[in-house]
GROMACS .gro file of C-alpha atoms in nm:
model
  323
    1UNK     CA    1   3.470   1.376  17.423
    2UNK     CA    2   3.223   1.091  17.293
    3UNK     CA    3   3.231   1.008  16.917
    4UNK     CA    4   2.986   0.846  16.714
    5UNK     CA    5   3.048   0.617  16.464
    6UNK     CA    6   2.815   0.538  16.192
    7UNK     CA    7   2.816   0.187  15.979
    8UNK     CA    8   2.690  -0.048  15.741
    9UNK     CA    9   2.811  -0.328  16.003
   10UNK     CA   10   2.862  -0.283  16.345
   11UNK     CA   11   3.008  -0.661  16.511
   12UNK     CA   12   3.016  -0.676  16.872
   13UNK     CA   13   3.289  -0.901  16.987
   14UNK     CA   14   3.626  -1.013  16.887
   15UNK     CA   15   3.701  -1.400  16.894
   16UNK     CA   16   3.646  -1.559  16.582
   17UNK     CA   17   3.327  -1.549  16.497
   18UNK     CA   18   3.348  -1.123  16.523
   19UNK     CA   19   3.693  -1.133  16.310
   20UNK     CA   20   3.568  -1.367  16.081
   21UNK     CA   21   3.259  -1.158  16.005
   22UNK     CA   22   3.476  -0.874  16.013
   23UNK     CA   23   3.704  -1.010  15.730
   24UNK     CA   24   3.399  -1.072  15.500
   25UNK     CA   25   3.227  -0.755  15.562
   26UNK     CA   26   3.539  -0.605  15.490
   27UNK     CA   27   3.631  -0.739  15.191
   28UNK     CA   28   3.224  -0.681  15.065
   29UNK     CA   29   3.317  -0.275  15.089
   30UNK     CA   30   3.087  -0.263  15.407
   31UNK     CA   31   3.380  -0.063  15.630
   32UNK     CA   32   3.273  -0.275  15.958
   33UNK     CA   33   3.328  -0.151  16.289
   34UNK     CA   34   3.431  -0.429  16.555
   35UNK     CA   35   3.407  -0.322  16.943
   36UNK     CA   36   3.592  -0.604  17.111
   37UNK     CA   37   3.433  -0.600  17.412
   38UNK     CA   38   3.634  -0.677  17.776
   39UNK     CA   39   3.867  -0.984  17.627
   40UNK     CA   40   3.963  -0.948  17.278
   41UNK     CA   41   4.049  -1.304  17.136
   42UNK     CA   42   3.773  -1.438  17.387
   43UNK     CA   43   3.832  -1.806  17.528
   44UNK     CA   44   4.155  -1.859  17.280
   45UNK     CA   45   4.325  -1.587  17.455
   46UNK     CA   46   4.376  -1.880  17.740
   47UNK     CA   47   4.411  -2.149  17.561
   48UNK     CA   48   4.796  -2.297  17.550
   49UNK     CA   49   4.764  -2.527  17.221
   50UNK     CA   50   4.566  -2.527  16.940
   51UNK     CA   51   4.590  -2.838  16.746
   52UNK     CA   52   4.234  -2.862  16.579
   53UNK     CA   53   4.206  -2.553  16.359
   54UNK     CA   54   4.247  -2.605  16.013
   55UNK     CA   55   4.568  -2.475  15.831
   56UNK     CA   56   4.826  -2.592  16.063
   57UNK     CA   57   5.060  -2.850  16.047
   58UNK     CA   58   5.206  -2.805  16.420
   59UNK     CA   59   5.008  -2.666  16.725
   60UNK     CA   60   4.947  -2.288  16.744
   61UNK     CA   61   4.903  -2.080  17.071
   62UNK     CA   62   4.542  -1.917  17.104
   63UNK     CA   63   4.649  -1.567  17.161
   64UNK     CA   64   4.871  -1.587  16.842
   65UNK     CA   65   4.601  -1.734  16.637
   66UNK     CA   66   4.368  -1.438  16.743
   67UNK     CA   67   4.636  -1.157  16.670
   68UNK     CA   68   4.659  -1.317  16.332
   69UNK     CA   69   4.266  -1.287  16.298
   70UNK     CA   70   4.293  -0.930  16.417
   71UNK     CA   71   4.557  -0.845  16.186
   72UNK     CA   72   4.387  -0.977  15.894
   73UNK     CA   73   4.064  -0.800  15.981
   74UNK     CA   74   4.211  -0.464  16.020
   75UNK     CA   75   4.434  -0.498  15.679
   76UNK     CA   76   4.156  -0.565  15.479
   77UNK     CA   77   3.942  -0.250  15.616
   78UNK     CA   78   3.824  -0.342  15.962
   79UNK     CA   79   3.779  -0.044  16.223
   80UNK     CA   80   3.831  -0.167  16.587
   81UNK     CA   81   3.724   0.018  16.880
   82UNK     CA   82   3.849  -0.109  17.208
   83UNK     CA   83   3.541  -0.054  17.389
   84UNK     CA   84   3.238  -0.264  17.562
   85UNK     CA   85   2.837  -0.230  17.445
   86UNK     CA   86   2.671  -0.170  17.748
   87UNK     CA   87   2.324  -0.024  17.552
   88UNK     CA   88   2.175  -0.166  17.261
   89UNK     CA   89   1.810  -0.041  17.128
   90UNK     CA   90   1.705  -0.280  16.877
   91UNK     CA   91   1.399  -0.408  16.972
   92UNK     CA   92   1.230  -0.113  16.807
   93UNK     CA   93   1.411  -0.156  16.478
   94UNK     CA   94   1.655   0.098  16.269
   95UNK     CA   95   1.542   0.473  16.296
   96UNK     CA   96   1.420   0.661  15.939
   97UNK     CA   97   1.780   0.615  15.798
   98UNK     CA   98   1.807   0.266  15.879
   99UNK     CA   99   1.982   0.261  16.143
  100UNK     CA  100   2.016   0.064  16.500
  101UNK     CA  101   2.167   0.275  16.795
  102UNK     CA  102   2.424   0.123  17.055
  103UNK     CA  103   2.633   0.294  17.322
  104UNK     CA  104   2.956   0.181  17.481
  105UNK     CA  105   3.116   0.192  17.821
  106UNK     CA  106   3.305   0.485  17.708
  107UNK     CA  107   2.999   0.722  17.591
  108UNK     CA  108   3.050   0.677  17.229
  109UNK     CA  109   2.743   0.631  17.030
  110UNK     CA  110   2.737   0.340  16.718
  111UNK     CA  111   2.478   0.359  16.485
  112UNK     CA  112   2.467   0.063  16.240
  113UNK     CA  113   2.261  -0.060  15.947
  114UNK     CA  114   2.384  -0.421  16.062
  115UNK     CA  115   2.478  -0.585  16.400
  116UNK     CA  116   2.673  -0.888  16.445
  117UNK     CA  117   2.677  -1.005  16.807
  118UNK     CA  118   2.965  -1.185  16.846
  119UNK     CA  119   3.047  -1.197  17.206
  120UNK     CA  120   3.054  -1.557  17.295
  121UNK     CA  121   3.021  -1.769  17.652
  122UNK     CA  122   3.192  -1.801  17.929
  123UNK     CA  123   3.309  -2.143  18.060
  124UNK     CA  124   3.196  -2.197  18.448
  125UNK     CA  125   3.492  -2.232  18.713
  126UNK     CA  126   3.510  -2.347  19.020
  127UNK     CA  127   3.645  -2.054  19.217
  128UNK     CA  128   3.958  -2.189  19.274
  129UNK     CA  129   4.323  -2.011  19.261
  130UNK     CA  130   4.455  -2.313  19.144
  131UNK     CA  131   4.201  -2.358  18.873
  132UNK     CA  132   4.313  -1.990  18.786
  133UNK     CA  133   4.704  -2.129  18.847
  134UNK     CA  134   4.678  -2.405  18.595
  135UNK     CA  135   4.492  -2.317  18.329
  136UNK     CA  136   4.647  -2.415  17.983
  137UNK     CA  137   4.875  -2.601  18.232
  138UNK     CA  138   4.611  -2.938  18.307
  139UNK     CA  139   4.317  -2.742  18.362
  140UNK     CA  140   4.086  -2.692  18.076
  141UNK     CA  141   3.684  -2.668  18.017
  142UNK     CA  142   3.727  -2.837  17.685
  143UNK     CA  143   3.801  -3.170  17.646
  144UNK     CA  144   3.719  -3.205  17.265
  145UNK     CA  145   3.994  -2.887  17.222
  146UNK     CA  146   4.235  -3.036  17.469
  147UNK     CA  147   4.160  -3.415  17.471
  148UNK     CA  148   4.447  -3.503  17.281
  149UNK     CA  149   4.688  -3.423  17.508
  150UNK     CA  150   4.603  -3.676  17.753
  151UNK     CA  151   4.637  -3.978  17.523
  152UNK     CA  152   4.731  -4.257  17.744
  153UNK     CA  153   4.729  -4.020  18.085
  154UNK     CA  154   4.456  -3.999  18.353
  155UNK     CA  155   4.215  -3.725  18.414
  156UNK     CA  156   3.990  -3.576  18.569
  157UNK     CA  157   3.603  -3.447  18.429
  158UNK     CA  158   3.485  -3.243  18.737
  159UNK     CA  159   3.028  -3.215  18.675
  160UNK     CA  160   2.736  -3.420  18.716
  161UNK     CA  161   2.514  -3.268  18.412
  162UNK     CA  162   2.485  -3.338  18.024
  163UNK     CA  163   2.819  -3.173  17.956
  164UNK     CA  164   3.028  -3.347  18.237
  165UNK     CA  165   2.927  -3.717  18.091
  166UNK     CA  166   2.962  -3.593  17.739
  167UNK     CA  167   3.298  -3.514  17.791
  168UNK     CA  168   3.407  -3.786  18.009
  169UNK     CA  169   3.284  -4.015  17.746
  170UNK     CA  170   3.509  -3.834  17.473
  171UNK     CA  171   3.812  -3.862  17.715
  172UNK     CA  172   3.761  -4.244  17.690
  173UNK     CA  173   3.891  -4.194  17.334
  174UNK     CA  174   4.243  -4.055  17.460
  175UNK     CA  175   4.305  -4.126  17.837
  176UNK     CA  176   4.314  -4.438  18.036
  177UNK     CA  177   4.133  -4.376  18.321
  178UNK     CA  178   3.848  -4.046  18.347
  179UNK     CA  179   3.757  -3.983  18.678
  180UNK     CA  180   3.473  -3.800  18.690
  181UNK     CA  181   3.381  -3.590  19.023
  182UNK     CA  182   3.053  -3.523  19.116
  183UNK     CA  183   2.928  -3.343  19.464
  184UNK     CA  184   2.582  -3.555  19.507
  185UNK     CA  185   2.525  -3.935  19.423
  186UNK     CA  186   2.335  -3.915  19.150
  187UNK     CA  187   2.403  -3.755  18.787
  188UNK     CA  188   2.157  -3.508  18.588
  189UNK     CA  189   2.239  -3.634  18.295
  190UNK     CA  190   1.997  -3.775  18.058
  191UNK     CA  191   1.976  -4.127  18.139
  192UNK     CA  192   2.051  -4.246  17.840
  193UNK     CA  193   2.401  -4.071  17.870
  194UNK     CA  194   2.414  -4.214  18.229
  195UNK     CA  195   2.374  -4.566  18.073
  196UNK     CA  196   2.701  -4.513  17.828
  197UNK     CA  197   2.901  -4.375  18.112
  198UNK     CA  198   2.831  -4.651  18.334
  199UNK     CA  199   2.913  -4.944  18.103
  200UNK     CA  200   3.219  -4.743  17.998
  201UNK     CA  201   3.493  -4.945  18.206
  202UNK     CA  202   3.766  -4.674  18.141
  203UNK     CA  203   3.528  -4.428  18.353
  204UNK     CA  204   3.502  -4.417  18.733
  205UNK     CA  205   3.280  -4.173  18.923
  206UNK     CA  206   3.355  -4.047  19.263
  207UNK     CA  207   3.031  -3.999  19.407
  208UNK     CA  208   2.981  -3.691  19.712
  209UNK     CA  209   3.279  -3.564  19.621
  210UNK     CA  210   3.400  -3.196  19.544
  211UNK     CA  211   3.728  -3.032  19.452
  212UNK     CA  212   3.904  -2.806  19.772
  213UNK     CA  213   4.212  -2.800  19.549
  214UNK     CA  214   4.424  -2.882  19.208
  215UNK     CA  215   4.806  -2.982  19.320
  216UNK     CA  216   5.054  -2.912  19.059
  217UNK     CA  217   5.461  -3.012  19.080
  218UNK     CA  218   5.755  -2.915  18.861
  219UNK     CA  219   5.901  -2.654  18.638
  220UNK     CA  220   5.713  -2.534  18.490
  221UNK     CA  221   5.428  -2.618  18.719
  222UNK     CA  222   5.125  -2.898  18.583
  223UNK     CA  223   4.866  -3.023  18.742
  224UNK     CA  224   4.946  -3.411  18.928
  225UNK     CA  225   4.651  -3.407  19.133
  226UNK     CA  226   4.348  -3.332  19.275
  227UNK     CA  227   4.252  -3.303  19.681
  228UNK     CA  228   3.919  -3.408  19.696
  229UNK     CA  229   3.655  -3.331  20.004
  230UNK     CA  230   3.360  -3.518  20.130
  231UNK     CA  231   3.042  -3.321  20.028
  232UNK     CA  232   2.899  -3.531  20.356
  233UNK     CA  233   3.165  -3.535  20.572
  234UNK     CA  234   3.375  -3.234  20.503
  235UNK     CA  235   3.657  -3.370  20.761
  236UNK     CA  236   3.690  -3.669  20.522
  237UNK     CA  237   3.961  -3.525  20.221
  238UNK     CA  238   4.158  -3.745  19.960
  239UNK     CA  239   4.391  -3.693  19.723
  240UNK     CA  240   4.356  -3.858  19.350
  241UNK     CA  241   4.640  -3.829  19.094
  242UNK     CA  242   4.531  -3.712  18.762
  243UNK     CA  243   4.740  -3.563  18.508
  244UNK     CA  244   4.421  -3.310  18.372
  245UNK     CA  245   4.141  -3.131  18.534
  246UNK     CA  246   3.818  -3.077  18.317
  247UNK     CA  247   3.580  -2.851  18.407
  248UNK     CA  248   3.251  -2.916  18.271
  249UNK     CA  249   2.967  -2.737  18.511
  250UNK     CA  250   2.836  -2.568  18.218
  251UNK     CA  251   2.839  -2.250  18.049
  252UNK     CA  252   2.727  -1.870  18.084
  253UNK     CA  253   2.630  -1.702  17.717
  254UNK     CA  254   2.780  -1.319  17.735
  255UNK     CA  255   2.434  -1.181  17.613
  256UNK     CA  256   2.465  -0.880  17.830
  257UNK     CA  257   2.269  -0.556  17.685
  258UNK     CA  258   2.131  -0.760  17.379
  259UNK     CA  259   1.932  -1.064  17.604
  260UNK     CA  260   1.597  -0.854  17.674
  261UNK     CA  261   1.645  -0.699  17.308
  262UNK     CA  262   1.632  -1.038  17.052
  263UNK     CA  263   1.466  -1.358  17.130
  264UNK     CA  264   1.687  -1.568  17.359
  265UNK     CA  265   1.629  -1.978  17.518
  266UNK     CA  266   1.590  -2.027  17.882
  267UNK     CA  267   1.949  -2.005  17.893
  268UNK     CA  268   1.999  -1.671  17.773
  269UNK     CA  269   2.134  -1.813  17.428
  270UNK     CA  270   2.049  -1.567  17.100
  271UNK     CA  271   1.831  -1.754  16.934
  272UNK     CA  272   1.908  -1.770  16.533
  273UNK     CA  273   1.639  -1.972  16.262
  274UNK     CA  274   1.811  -2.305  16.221
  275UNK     CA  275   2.052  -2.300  15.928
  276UNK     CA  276   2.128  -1.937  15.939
  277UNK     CA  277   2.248  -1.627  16.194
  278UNK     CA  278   1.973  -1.411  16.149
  279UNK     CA  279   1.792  -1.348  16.525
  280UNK     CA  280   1.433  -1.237  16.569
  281UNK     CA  281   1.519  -0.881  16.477
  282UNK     CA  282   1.590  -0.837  16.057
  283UNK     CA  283   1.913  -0.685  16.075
  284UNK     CA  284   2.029  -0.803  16.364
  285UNK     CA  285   2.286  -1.125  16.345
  286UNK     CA  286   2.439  -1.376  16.594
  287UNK     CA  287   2.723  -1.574  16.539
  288UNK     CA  288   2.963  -1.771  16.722
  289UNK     CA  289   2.920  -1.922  17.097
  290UNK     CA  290   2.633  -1.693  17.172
  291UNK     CA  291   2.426  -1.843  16.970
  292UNK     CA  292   2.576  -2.264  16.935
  293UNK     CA  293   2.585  -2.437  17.268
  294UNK     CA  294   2.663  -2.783  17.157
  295UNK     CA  295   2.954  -2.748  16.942
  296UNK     CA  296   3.163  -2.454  17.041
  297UNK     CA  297   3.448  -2.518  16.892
  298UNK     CA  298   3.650  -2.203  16.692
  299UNK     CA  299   3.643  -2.338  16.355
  300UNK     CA  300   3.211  -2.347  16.424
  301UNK     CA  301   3.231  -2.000  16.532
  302UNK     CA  302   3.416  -1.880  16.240
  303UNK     CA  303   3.205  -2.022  15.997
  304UNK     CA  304   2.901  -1.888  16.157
  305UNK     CA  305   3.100  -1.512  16.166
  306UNK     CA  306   3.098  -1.546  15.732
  307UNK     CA  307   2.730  -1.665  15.746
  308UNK     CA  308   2.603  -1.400  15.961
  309UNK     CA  309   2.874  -1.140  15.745
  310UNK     CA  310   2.737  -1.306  15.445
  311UNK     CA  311   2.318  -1.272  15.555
  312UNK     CA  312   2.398  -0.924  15.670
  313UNK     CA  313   2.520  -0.825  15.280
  314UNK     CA  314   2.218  -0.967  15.163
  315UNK     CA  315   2.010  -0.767  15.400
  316UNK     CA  316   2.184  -0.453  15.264
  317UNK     CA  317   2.108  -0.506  14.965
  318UNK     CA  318   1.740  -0.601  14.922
  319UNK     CA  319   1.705  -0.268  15.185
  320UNK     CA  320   1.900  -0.101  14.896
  321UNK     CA  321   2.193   0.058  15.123
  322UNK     CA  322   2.443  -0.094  14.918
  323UNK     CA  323   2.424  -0.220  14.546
   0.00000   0.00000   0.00000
């Protein structure tokens, strides 16, 4: 049987931006409800290492970092629902009691004086089994998170666009050599990231070429190369040894039910007024990768979870639902 449940904060998603705007509303008496959507934890739940969050001395593992941000949620008042929003009618505002109305995969209603959308983006793959096979393992589609690890090593940035020759050009700053694969023989880049990349003398580019598939060796398994195909001449195949695999052909948003309901880009991004989490609808809050497509890193996304926790309290209050 469906249940409805009824909130001063309703936060949709649960990677850090959702937890951390769970923790605040919490601890602010507003008795958030969090529906963490198909992948609690989000991207951290597959990454290996996390050396770049602030508070730890040694690396941590993503999915233990996200239990922790669970746990801390739910002991200081956080409900969770293990569910996915799949409606959300908010473009016509709260109803007479204030409140917005959501539905989840499950039939349960939410109703909500607040709504944090939290649900993040989604890294483009290749397609590959053995992009699958090695992930956290030499293939990763974050080079400032994972960078470090190649110090000294070669790799691999696998992309033609903005992204691809941002992050090759960050990988100059750890690895020796970044190869960086692209299927045509020109770049998209701006050109004024092409001209860094190609005086960079610790980047070569592999022009017409695209990955058929990522070679790993040992116990446990890592990546040691790549076999590379012709985009021209798809007889012609090479092999190139790299000791990482970046792959940087851009990203998806996860905007789902809310991207015909609050402003979004051309990209499907939530839109928030610069400086702040609050979307086009008052009430209605983004935080996290949904709405930041340059930096999206996890420390980012939690900080944006307390703004938009923060903005939604004083929303509350100047609507005079909580004092």
């Amino acid at each position: 049987m469906a249940e409805t449940y009824r909130t001063d904060m309703l936060i949709v998603g649960a990677g850090p931006a959702g937890y951390t705007a769970a923790i605040y509303a919490a601890r602010a008496g507003m008795q958030p409800v969090l529906v963490t959507g198909m992948q609690p934890g989000g991207q951290l739940t597959i990454t290996d290492e996390i050396e770049n969050f602030p508070g730890f001395a040694s690396p941590v593992q993503g999915p233990w970092l996200m239990e922790q941000m669970r746990e801390q949620a739910e002991h200081v008042g956080t409900k969770l629902v293990y569910d996915l929003i799949t409606e959300a009618h908010l473009k016509q505002g709260p109803d007479a009691e204030g409140y917005f109305h959501l539905t989840g995969d499950s039939g349960d209603s939410f109703q909500a004086r607040t709504v944090v959308i939290a649900t993040g983006a989604q890294a483009r793959w290749l397609g590959l089994d053995s992009e699958k096979r090695y992930q956290g393992a030499g293939v990763s589609a974050c080079a400032t998170c994972d960078g470090f690890f190649y110090r000294g090593k070669e790799v691999a940035v696998i992309g033609g666009g903005n992204t691809a020759v941002e992050e090759a050009l960050y990988l100059t700053h750890h690895a020796t050599t970044v190869h960086l694969i692209h299927r045509r023989d020109s770049l998209k880049a701006e050109r004024i990231l092409q001209k860094r990349l190609h005086n960079n003398p610790r980047i070569r580019i592999h022009w017409n070429r695209a990955v058929r598939e990522i070679i790993g060796e040992g116990s446990p398994a890592v990546v040691t190369a790549l076999e590379l195909t012709d985009t021209q001449d798809p007889t012609k195949t090479e092999r190139l040894a790299v000791d990482g695999v970046f792959v940087a052909i851009g990203h998806s948003p996860s905007t789902g039910p809310f991207r015909d309901q609050v402003e979004c880009d051309a990209e499907g991004y939530i839109m928030t007024r610069p400086g702040t989490a609050t979307t086009s609808i008052p009430g209605i809050f983004a935080a996290g990768d949904i709405q930041d497509k340059v930096y999206r890193q996890a420390v980012t996304a939690a900080g944006t979870g307390c703004m938009a926790a923060l903005e939604a309290e004083h929303y509350l209050t100047e609507a005079g639902h909580i004092s």
